[in-house]
Short mmCIF file of C-alpha atoms in Angstrom, two decimals:
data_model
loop_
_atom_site.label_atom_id
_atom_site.label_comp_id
_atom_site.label_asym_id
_atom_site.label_seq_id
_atom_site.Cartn_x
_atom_site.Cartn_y
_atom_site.Cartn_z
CA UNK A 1 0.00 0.00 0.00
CA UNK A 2 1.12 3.34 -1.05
CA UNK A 3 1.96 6.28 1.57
CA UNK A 4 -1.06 7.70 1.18
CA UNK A 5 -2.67 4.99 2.41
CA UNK A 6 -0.24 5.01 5.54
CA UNK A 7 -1.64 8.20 7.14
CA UNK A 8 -4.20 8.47 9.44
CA UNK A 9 -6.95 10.10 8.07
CA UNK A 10 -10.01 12.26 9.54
CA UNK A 11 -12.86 14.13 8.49
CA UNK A 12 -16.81 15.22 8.69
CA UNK A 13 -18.53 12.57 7.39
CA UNK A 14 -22.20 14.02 8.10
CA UNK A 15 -24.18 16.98 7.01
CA UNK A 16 -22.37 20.75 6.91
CA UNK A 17 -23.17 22.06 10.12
CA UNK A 18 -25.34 23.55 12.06
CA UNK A 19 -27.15 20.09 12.55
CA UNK A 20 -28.49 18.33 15.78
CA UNK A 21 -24.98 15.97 15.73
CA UNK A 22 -22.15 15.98 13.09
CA UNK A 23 -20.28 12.61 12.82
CA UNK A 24 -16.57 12.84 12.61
CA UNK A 25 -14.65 10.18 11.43
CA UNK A 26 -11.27 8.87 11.41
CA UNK A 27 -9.51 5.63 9.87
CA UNK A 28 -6.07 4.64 9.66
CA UNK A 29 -3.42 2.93 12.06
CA UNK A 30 -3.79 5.82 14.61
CA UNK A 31 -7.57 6.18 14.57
CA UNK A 32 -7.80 4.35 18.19
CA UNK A 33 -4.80 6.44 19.68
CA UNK A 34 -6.75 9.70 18.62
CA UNK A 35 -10.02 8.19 20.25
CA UNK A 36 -7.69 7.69 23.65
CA UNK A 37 -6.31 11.21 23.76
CA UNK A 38 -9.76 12.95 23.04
CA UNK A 39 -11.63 10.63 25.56
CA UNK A 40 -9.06 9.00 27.86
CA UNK A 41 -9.56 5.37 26.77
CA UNK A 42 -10.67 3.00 24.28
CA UNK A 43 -14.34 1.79 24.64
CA UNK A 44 -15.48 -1.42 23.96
CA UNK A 45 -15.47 -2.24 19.92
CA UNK A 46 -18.73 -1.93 18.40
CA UNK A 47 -20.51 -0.20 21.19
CA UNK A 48 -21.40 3.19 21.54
CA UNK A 49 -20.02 5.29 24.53
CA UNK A 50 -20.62 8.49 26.27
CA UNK A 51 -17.09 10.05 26.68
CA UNK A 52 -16.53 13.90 27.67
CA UNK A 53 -13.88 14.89 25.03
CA UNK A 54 -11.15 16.84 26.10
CA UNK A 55 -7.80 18.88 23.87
CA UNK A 56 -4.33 18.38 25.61
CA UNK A 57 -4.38 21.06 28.25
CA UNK A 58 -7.88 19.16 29.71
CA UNK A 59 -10.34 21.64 28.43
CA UNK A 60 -13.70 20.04 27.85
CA UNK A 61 -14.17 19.95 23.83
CA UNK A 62 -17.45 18.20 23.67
CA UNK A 63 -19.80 15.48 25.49
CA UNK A 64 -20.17 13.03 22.92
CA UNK A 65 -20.95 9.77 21.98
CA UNK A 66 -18.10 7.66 20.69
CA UNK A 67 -17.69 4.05 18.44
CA UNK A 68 -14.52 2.43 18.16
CA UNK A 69 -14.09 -0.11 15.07
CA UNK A 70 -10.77 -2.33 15.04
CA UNK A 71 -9.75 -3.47 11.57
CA UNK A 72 -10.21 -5.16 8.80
CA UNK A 73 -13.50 -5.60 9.53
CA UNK A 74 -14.85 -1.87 9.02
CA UNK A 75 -16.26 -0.16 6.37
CA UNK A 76 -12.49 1.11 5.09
CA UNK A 77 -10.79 -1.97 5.87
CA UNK A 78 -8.43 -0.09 8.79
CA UNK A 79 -9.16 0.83 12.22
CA UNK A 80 -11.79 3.16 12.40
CA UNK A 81 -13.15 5.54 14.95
CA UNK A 82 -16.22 7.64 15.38
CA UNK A 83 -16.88 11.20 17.29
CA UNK A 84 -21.08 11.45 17.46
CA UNK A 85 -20.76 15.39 18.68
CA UNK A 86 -22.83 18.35 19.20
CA UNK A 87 -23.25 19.90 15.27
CA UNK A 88 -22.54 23.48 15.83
CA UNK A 89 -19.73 24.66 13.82
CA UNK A 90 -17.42 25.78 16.66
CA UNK A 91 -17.97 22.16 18.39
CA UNK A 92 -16.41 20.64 15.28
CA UNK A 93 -13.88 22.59 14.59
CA UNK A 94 -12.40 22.88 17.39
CA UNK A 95 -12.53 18.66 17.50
CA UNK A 96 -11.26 18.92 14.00
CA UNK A 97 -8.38 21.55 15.59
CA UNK A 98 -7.34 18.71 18.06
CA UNK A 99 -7.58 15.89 15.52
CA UNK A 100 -4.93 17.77 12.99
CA UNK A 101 -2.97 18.80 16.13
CA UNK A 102 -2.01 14.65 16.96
CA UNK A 103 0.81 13.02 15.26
CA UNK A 104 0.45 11.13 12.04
CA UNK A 105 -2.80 12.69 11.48
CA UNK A 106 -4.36 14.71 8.81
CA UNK A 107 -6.85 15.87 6.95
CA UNK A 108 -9.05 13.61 4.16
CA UNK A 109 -9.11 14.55 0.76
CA UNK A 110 -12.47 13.97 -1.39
CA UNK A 111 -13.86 10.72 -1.31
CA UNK A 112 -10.93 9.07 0.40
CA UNK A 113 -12.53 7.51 2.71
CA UNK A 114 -14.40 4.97 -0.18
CA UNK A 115 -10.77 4.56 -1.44
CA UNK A 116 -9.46 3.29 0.71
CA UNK A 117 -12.57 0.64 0.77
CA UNK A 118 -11.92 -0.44 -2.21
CA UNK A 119 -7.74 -0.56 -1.75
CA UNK A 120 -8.53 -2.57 1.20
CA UNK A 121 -10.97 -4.89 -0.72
CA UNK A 122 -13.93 -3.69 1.09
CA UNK A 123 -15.28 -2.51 -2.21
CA UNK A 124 -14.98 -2.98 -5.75
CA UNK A 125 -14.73 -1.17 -8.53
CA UNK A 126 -17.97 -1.05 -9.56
CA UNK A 127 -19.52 -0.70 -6.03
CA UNK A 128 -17.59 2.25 -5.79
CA UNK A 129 -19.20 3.83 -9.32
CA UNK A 130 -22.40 2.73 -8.10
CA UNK A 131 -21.62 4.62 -4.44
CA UNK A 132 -20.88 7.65 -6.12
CA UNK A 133 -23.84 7.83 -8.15
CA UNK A 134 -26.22 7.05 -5.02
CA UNK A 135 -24.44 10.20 -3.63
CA UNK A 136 -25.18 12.35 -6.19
CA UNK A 137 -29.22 10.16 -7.00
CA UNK A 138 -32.07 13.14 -7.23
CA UNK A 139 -34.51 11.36 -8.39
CA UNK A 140 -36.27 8.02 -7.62
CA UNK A 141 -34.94 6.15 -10.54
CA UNK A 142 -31.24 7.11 -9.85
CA UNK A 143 -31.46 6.02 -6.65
CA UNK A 144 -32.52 2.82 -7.36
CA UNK A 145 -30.68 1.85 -10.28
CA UNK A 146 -27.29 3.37 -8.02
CA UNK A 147 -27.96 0.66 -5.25
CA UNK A 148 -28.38 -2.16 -7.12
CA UNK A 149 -24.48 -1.40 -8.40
CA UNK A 150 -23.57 -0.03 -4.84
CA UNK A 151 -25.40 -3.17 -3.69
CA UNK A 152 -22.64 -5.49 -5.85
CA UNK A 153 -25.37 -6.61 -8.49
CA UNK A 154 -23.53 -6.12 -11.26
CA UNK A 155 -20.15 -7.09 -9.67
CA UNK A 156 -21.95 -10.58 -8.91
CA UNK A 157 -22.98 -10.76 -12.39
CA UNK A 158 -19.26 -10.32 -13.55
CA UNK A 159 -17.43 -12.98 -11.34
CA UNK A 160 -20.19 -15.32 -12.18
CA UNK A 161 -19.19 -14.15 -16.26
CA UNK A 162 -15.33 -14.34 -15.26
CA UNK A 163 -15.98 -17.98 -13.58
CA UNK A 164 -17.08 -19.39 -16.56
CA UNK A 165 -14.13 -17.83 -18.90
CA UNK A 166 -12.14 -19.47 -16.19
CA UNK A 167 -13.85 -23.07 -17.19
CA UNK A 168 -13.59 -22.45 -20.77
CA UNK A 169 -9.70 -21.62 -20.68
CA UNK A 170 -9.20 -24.61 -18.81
CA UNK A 171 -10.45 -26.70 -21.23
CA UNK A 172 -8.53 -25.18 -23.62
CA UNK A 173 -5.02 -25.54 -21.49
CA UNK A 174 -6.01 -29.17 -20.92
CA UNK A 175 -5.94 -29.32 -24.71
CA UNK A 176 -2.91 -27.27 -25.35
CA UNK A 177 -1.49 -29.74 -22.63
CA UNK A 178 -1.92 -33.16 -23.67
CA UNK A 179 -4.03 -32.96 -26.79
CA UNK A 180 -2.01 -34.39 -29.68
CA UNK A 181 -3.19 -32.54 -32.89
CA UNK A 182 -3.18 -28.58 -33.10
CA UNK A 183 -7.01 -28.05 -33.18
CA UNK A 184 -10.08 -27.69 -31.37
CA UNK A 185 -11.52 -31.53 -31.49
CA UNK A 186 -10.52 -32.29 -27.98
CA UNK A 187 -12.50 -29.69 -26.44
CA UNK A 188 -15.93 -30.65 -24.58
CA UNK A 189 -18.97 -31.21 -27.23
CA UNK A 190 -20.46 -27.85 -25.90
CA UNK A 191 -17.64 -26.02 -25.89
CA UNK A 192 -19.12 -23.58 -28.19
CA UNK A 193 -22.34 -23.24 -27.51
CA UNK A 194 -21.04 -22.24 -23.78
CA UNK A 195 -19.42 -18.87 -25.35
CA UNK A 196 -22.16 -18.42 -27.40
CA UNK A 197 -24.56 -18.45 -24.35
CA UNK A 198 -22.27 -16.09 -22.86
CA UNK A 199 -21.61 -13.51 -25.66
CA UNK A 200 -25.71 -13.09 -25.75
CA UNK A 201 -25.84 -12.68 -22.21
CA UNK A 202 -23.44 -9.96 -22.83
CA UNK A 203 -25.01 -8.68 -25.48
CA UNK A 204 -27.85 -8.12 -23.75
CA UNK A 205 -26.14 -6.10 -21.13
CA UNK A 206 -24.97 -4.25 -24.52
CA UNK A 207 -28.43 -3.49 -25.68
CA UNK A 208 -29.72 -2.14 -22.05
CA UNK A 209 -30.50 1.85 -21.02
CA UNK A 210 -27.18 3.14 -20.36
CA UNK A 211 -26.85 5.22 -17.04
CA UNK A 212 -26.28 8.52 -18.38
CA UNK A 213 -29.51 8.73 -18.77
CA UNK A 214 -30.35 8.17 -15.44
CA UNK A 215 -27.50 10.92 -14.49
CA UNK A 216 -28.22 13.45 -16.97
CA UNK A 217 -31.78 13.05 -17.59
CA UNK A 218 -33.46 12.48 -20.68
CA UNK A 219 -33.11 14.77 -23.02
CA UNK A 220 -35.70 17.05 -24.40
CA UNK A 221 -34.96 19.53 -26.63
CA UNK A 222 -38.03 22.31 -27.57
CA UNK A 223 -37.44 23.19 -31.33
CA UNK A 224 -38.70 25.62 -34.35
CA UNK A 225 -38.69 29.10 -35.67
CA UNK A 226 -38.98 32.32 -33.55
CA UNK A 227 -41.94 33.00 -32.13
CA UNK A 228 -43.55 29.40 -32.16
CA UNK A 229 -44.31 29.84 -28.32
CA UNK A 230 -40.66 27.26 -27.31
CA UNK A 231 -39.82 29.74 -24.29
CA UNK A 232 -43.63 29.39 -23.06
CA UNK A 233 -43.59 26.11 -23.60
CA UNK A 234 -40.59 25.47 -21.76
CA UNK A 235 -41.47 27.26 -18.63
CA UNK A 236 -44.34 25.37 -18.24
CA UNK A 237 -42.59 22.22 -18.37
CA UNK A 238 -40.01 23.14 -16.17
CA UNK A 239 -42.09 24.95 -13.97
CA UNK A 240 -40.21 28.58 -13.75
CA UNK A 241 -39.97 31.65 -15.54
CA UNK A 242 -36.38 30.57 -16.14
CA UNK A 243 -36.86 31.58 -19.95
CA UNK A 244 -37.48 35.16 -21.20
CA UNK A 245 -40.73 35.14 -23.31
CA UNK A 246 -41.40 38.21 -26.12
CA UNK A 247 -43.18 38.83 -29.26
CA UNK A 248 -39.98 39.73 -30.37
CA UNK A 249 -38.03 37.05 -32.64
CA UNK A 250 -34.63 36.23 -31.81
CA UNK A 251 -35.29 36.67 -28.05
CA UNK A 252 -34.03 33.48 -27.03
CA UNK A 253 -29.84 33.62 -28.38
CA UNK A 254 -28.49 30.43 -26.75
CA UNK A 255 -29.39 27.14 -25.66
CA UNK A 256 -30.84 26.98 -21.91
CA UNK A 257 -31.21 23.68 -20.29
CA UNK A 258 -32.87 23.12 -17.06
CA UNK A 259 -32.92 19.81 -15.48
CA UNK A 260 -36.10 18.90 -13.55
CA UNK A 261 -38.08 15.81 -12.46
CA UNK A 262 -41.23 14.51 -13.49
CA UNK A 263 -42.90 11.62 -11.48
CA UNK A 264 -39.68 10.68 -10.76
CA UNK A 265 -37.98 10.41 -14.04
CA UNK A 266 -35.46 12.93 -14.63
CA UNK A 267 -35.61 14.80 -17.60
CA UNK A 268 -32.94 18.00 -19.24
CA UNK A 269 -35.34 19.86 -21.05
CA UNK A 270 -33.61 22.90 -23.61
CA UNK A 271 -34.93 25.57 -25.01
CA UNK A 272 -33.36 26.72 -28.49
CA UNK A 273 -33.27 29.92 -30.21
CA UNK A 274 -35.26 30.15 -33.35
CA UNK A 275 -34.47 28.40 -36.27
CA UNK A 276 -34.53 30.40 -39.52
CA UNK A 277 -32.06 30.39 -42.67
CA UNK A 278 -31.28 34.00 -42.86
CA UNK A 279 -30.60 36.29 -39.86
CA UNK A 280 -28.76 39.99 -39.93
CA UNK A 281 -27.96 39.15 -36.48
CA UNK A 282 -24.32 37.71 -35.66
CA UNK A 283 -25.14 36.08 -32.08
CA UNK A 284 -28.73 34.85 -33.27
CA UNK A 285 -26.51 33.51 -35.97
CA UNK A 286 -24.14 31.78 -33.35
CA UNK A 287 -27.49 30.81 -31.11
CA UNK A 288 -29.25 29.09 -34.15
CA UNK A 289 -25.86 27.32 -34.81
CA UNK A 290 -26.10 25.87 -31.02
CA UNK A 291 -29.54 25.11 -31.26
CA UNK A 292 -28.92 22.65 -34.15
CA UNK A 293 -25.98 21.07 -32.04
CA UNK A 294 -28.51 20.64 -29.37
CA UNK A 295 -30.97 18.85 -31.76
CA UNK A 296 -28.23 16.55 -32.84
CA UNK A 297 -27.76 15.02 -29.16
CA UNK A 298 -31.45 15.29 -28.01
CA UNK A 299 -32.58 12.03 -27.37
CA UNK A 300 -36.50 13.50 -28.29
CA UNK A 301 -37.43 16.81 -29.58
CA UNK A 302 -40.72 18.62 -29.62
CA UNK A 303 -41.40 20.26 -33.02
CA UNK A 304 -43.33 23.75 -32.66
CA UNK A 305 -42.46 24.65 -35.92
CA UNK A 306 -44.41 23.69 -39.70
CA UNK A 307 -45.91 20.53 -39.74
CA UNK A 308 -43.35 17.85 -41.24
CA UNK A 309 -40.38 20.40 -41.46
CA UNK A 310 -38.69 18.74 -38.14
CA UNK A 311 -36.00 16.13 -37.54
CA UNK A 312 -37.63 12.68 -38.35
CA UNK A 313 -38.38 11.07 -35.37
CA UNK A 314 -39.65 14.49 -33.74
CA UNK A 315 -43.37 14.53 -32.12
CA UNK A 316 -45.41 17.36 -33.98
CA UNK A 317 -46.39 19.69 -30.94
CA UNK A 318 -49.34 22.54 -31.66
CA UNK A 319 -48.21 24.87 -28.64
CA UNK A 320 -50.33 27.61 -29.15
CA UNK A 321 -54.46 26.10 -28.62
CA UNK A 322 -55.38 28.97 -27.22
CA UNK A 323 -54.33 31.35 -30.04
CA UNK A 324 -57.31 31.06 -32.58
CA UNK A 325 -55.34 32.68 -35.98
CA UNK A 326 -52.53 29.97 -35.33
CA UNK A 327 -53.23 27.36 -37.69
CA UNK A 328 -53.46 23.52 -35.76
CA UNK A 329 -51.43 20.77 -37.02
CA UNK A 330 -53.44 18.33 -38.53
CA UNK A 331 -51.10 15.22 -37.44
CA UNK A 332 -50.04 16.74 -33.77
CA UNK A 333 -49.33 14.52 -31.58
CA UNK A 334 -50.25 17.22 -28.67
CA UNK A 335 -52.06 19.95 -28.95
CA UNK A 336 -51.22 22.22 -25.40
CA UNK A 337 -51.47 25.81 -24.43
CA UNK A 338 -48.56 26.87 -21.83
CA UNK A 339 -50.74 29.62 -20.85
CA UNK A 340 -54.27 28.00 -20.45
CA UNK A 341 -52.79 24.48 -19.57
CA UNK A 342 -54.98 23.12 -22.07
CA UNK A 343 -53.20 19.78 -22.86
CA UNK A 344 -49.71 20.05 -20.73
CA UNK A 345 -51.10 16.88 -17.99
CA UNK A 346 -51.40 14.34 -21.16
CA UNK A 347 -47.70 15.78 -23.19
CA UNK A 348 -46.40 15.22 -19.49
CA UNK A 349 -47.86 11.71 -19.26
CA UNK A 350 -46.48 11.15 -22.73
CA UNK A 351 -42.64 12.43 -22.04
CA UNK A 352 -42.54 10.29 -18.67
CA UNK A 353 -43.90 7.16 -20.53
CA UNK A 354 -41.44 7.25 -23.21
CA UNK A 355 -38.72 8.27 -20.91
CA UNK A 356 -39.22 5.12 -18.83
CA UNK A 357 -39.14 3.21 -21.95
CA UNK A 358 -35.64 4.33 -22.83
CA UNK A 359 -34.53 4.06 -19.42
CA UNK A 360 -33.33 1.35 -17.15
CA UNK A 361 -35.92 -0.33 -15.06
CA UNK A 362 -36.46 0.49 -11.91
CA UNK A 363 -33.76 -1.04 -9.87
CA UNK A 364 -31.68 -2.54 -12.56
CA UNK A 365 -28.38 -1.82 -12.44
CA UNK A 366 -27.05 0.19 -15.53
CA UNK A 367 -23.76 0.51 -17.37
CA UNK A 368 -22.31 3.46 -17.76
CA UNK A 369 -19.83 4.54 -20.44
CA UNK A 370 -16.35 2.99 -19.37
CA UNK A 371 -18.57 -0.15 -18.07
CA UNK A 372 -20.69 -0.32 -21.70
CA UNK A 373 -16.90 -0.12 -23.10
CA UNK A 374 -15.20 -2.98 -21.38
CA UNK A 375 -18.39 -5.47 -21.68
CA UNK A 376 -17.97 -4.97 -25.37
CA UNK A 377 -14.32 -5.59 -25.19
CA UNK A 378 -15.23 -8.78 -23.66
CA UNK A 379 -17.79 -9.88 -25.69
CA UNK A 380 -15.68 -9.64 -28.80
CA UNK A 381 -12.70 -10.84 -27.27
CA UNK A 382 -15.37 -14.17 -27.16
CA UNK A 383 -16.39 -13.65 -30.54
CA UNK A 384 -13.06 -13.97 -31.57
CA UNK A 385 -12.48 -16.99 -29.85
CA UNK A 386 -15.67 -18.48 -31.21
CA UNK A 387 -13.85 -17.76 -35.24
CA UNK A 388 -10.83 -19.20 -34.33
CA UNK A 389 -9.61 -22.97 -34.65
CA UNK A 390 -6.02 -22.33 -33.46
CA UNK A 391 -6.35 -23.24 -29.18
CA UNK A 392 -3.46 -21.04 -28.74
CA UNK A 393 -5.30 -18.32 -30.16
CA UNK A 394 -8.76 -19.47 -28.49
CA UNK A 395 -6.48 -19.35 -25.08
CA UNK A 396 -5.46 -16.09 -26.14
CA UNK A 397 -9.04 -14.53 -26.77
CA UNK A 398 -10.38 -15.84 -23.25
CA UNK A 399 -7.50 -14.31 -22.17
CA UNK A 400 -8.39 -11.17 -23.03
CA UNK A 401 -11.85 -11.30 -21.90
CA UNK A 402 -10.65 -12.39 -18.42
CA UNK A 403 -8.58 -8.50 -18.49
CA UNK A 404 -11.66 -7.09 -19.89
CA UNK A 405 -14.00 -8.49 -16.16
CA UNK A 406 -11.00 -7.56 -14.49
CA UNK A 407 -11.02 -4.21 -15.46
CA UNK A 408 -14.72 -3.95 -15.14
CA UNK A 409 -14.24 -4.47 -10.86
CA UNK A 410 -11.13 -3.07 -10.54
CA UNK A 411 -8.49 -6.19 -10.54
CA UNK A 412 -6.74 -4.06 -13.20
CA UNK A 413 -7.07 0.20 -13.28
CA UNK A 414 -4.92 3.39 -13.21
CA UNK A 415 -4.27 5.62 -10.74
CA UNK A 416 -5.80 8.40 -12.77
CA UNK A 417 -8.86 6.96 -13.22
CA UNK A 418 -8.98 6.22 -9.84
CA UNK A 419 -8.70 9.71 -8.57
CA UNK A 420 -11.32 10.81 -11.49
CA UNK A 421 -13.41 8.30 -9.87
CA UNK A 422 -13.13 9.14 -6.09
CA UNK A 423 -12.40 13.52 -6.74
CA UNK A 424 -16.85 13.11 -7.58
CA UNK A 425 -17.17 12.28 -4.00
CA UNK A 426 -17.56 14.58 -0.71
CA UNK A 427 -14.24 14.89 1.78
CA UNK A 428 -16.34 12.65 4.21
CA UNK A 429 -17.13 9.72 2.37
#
């Protein structure tokens, strides 16, 4: 373990005070001799104590409760200690003043605490991703989908995937071993149906709702020429005035994104400026030039503008009922007024149905981008095993599937990704 990891560590790990009690935490090899000069003595492991906690000239700090933890067995893997005080800010830090005072302690750095879970093998990988996105959940959906991978559902699901590589390269050594001719013909009858089984398992991992969904919402982008009512539009969806709304065209110059919640499903709805082909107006220019951007990584986008001129795939919105001289579309999927209300419960309904749909289930766990990337390195590593009749170069392929689950729950990383990883969470946790 690195020097890092030597240290004795400390931090808040609760709520920013004021609060009714902040919890302090420490872990490392020294965590139980900072417990014994605050209190006096180590308390029983696992139970919680009442200890008056006092600096080193005697003066009364705190009365707190207190836990003492003894390692391995603790949620970092190292001794661990807890300080249950008072949550007023000068009670803390002047507890956090004595902590930093004692030898061999300092303070924690963001999310070191969960590193040093998973360095310690309290954790892996993927726990840890799914941790971090529990920490940052808003909505029901994230939360749900975070625990199952916090909860080591998908880290099951990959030693169970990595167990039976393990079988399949073994029959292939046993071949390489003793088999006399230099093919395939020795292995079991079933050999290849196995990895076939398992490439459409992963596959259908492959095909699933990826998480950054879940984290950034699904995307709904309001679209058409000035003046179709977007800004109005918008503000009723999300709920605020957060757009400016004119009879003027070219009001709305940029792209403004709000991310809100509906029924639990989060959403990123945008509002664009007004499309048009010509325009005196350099930053409308640069506006309409972001709007089409926006289009392009929308994953659905309401169409306020001339029936069939949107993107394909675009629902056909009328967004102006209550305005009698603007002609209806004939094939509009909604027809809604922003100002009357008229229609905005059923386009609601509609958006949280089809966001669901593209979403994963509730409590599934869900890849995200670097996971989605090493499952397809895996698969295809099996693919290519599958093609070839060589066993060295089977061996070889299984091989590199094995790295590829490795990877996934951290057997194999880098230290940068690592600190990418663990800089998203707080300096308590």
């Amino acid at each position: 373990m690195s020097d890092r990891f030597s240290d004795t560590i400390f931090a808040l790990s609760s709520g920013a005070p004021p609060a009714a009690i902040a919890i302090v935490r420490v872990s490392g090899p020294e965590a139980g001799s900072a417990l014994s000069a605050l209190t006096g003595s180590l308390p029983d492991p696992r139970r919680a104590r009442y200890r008056v906690l006092r600096d080193d000239a005697g003066a009364v700090l705190d009365q707190a409760l207190v836990l003492w933890f003894p390692g391995p067995a603790t949620a970092t893997g190292e001794d661990l200690a807890e300080f249950h005080l008072h949550g007023g800010r000068a009670v803390v830090s002047a507890v956090e003043a004595e902590l930093a005072r004692l030898p061999k302690l300092r303070r924690a750095t963001p999310g070191e605490f969960t590193r040093r879970a998973f360095a310690n093998g309290r954790i892996d990988l993927a726990e840890a991703e799914g941790l971090a996105d529990l920490l940052s959940a808003e909505t029901e959906l994230q939360r749900r989908s975070a625990i199952a991978m916090a909860g080591g559902a998908f880290s099951r699901q990959v030693e169970q995937w990595r167990d039976r590589v393990l079988t399949a390269s073994a029959s292939v050594e046993a071949v390489l071993d003793f088999g006399d001719e230099d093919d395939v013909s020795d292995l079991p009858a079933d050999f290849r149906t196995r990895l076939a089984d398992l490439r459409e398992e992963l596959s259908e991992w492959l095909s699933r709702p990826r998480a950054e969904a879940l984290r950034e919402g699904y995307r709904v982008v309001l679209a058409g020429p000035p003046n179709a009512g977007k800004s109005t539009l918008f503000n009723a969806l999300v709920e605020d005035e957060a757009a400016i709304t004119s009879p003027l065209a070219g009001t709305t110059r940029d792209v403004l994104t709000r991310a809100v919640s509906i029924e639990g499903v989060p959403f990123l709805f945008g509002d664009t400026a007004g499309l048009r082909d010509e325009t005196g107006d350099v930053i409308e220019a640069i506006g309409i030039s972001r709007a089409r951007d926006a289009l392009d990584r929308a994953d659905l986008v309401l169409w306020l503008g001339q029936e069939g001129e949107g993107l394909e795939g675009a629902w056909e919105i009328a967004a102006q009922a209550d305005v009698f001289h603007v002609e209806q579309k004939a094939q509009a999927r909604h027809s809604v007024s922003a100002v009357t209300g008229e229609g905005m419960d059923r386009l609601r309904a509609d958006l949280v149905e089809t966001a669901r749909k593209a979403m994963p289930r509730p409590g599934d766990a869900a890849l995200n981008a670097r996971q989605h990337a090493l499952v397809a390195e895996a698969e295809r590593a099996l693919a290519a095993a599958d093609r070839e009749s060589d066993p060295l170069l089977v061996a070889e392929a299984l091989r590199l599937a094995r790295v590829a689950f490795d990877a996934l729950i951290g057997r194999a990383t880098t230290e940068d990704m690592l600190d990418a990883l663990f800089g998203r969470f707080c300096i308590g946790k």
